[in-house]
C-alpha positions as MATLAB code, in Angstrom:
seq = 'XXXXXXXXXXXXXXXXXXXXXXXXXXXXXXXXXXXXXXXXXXXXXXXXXXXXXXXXXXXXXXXXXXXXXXXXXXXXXXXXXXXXXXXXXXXXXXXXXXXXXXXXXXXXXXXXXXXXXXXXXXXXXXXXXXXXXXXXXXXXXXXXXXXXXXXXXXXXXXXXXXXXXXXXXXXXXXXXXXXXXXXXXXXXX';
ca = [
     -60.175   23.252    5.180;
     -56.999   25.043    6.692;
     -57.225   22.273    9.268;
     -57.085   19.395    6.739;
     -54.643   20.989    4.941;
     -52.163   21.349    8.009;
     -53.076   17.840    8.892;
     -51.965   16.947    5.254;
     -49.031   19.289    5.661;
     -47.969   17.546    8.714;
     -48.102   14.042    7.994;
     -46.403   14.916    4.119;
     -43.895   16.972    6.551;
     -43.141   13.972    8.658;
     -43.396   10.821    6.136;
     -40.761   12.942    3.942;
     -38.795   13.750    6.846;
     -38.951    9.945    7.870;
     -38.008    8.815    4.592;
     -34.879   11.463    4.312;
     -33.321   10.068    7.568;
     -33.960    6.105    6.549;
     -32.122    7.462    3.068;
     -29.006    9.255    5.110;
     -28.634    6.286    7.361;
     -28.719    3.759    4.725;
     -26.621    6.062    2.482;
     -24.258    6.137    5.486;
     -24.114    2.627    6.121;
     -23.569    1.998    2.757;
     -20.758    4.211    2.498;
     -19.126    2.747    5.831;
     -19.399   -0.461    4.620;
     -17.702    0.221    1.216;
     -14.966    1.733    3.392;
     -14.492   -0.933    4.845;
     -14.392   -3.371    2.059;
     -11.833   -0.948    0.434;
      -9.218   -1.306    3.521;
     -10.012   -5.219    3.378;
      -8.844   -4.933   -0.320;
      -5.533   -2.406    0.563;
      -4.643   -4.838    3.264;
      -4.828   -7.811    1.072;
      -2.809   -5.897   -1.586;
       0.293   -5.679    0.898;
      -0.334   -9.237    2.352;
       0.125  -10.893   -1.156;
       3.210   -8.392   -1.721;
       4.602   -9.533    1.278;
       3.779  -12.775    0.286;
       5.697  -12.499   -3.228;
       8.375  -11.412   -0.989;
       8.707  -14.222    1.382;
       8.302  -16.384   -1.783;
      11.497  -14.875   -3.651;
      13.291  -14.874   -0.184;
      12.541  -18.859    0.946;
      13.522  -19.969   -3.158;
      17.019  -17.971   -3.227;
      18.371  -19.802   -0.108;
      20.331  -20.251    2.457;
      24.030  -19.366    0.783;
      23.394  -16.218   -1.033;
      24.419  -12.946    0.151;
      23.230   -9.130   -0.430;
      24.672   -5.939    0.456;
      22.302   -3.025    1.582;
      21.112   -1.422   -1.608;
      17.559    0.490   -2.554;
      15.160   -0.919   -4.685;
      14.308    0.996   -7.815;
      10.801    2.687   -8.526;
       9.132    0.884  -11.488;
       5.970    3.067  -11.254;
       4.813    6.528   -9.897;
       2.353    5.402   -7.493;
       5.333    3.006   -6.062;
       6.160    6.274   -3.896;
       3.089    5.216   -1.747;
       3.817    2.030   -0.804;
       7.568    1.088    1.066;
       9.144   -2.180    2.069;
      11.913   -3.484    3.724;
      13.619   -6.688    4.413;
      15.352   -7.095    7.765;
      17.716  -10.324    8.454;
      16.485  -11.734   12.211;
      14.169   -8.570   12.174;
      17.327   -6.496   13.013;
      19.335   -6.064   10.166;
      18.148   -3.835    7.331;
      18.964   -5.790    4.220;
      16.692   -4.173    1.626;
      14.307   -1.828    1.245;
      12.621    0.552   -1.293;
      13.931    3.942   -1.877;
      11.197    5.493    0.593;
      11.624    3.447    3.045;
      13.584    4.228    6.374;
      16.236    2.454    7.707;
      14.619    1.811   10.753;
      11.617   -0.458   11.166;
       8.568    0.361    9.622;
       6.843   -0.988   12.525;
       7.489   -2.254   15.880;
       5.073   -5.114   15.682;
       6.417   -8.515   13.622;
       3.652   -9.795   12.589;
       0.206   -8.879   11.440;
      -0.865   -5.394   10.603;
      -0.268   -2.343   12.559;
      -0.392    1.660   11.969;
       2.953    3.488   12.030;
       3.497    7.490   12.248;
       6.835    7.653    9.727;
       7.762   11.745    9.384;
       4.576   12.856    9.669;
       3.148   10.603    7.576;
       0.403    7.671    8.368;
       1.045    4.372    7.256;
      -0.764    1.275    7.242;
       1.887   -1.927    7.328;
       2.074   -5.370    7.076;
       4.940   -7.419    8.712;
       5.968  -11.511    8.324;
       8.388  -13.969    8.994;
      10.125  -16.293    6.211;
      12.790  -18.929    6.454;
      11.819  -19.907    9.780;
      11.934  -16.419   11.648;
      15.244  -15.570   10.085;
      13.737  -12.519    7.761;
      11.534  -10.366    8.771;
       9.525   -8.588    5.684;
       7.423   -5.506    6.066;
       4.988   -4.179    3.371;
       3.840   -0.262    4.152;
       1.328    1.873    1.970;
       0.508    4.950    3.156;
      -3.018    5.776    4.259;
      -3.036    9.261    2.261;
      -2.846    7.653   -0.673;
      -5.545    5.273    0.582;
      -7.795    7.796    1.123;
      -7.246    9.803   -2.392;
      -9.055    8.556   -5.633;
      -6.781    7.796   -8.007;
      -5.742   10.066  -11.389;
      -7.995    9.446  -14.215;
      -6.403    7.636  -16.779;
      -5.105    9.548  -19.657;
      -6.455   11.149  -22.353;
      -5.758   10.238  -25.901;
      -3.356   14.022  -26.194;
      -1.540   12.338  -23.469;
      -0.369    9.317  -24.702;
       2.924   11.118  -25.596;
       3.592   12.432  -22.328;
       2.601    9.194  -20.388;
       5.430    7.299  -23.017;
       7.838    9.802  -21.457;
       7.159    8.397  -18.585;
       7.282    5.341  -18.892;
      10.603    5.852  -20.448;
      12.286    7.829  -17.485;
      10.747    4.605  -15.268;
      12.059    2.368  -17.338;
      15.261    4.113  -17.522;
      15.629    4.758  -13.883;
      14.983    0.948  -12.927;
      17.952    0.301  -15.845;
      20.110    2.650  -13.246;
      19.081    0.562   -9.862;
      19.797   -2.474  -11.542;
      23.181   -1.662  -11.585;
      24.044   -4.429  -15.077;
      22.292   -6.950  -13.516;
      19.811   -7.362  -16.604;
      18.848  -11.210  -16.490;
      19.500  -11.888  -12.863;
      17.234  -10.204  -10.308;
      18.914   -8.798   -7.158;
      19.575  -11.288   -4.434;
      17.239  -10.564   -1.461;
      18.602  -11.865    1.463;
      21.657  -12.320    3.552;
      21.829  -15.608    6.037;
      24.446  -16.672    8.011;
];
């Protein structure tokens, strides 16, 4: 009997042992692959917001003209994603409060990782108006990484109101009066 019953033993042993690591790797590969489908999904976030960039840059023209200002933050989580607009991908025209006044990244097109102080960051970079603007789209890869903040409880709705009204108020500041006209984004010669 104590013979059968290590045979038994073993072979339970192994098919359970089997079936653990077929679970781990799939588990794995699962999770890899979901990974990977979530920096697909980042990336396409700052290609269309480049995009909406370009867009807004090709319609105001060729005659309008901007001076070097910050853009306001509309939302908290705007503090983890940066962009700047550069006039023949050398002069910094505009760019979001975070952003640096150098280049977000050396390369002008496609995406690329950049090392800004200390901090990772994944960015996107494009041409509009034939090469003449260079637009660059960063989100940092911290904040890619982090689940985000689950959404408020009903005993916070007064707090999140607050705010939205310091937001709200701050992006009334960075407009500097300029209620019904957005600011101009880009300076050709």
């Amino acid at each position: 009997m104590s013979r059968e019953t290590s045979l038994r033993g073993r072979l339970i042993g192994a098919v359970l042992g089997a079936v653990a690591l077929v679970w781990i790797g799939v588990s794995l590969a699962g999770w890899l692959r979901s990974r990977h489908e979530l920096d697909e999904l980042f990336d396409a976030h700052l290609a269309q917001s480049a995009a909406l960039l370009v867009a807004q840059i090709s319609e105001e023209g060729d005659d309008e003209e901007l001076d070097l200002e910050h853009a306001p933050v509309l939302h908290r989580y705007a503090r983890s994603v940066a962009f700047q607009v550069w006039e023949r991908g050398r002069t910094l025209r505009l760019h979001s409060k975070n952003a640096p006044r150098t280049r977000l990244s050396a390369k002008e097109t496609g995406f690329s990782h950049a090392r800004i102080d200390g901090v990772r960051w994944r960015v996107f970079s494009t041409w509009a108006l034939e090469r003449r603007v260079l637009v660059q789209m960063a989100e940092r890869v911290d904040a890619r990484e982090t689940a985000p903040e689950p959404a408020p409880s009903r005993d916070d709705d007064s707090e999140e109101e607050e705010d939205e009204e310091q937001l709200a108020d701050e992006a009334d500041e960075g407009a500097d009066g300029l209620e019904d006209e957005g600011p101009d984004l880009v300076d050709v010669e």
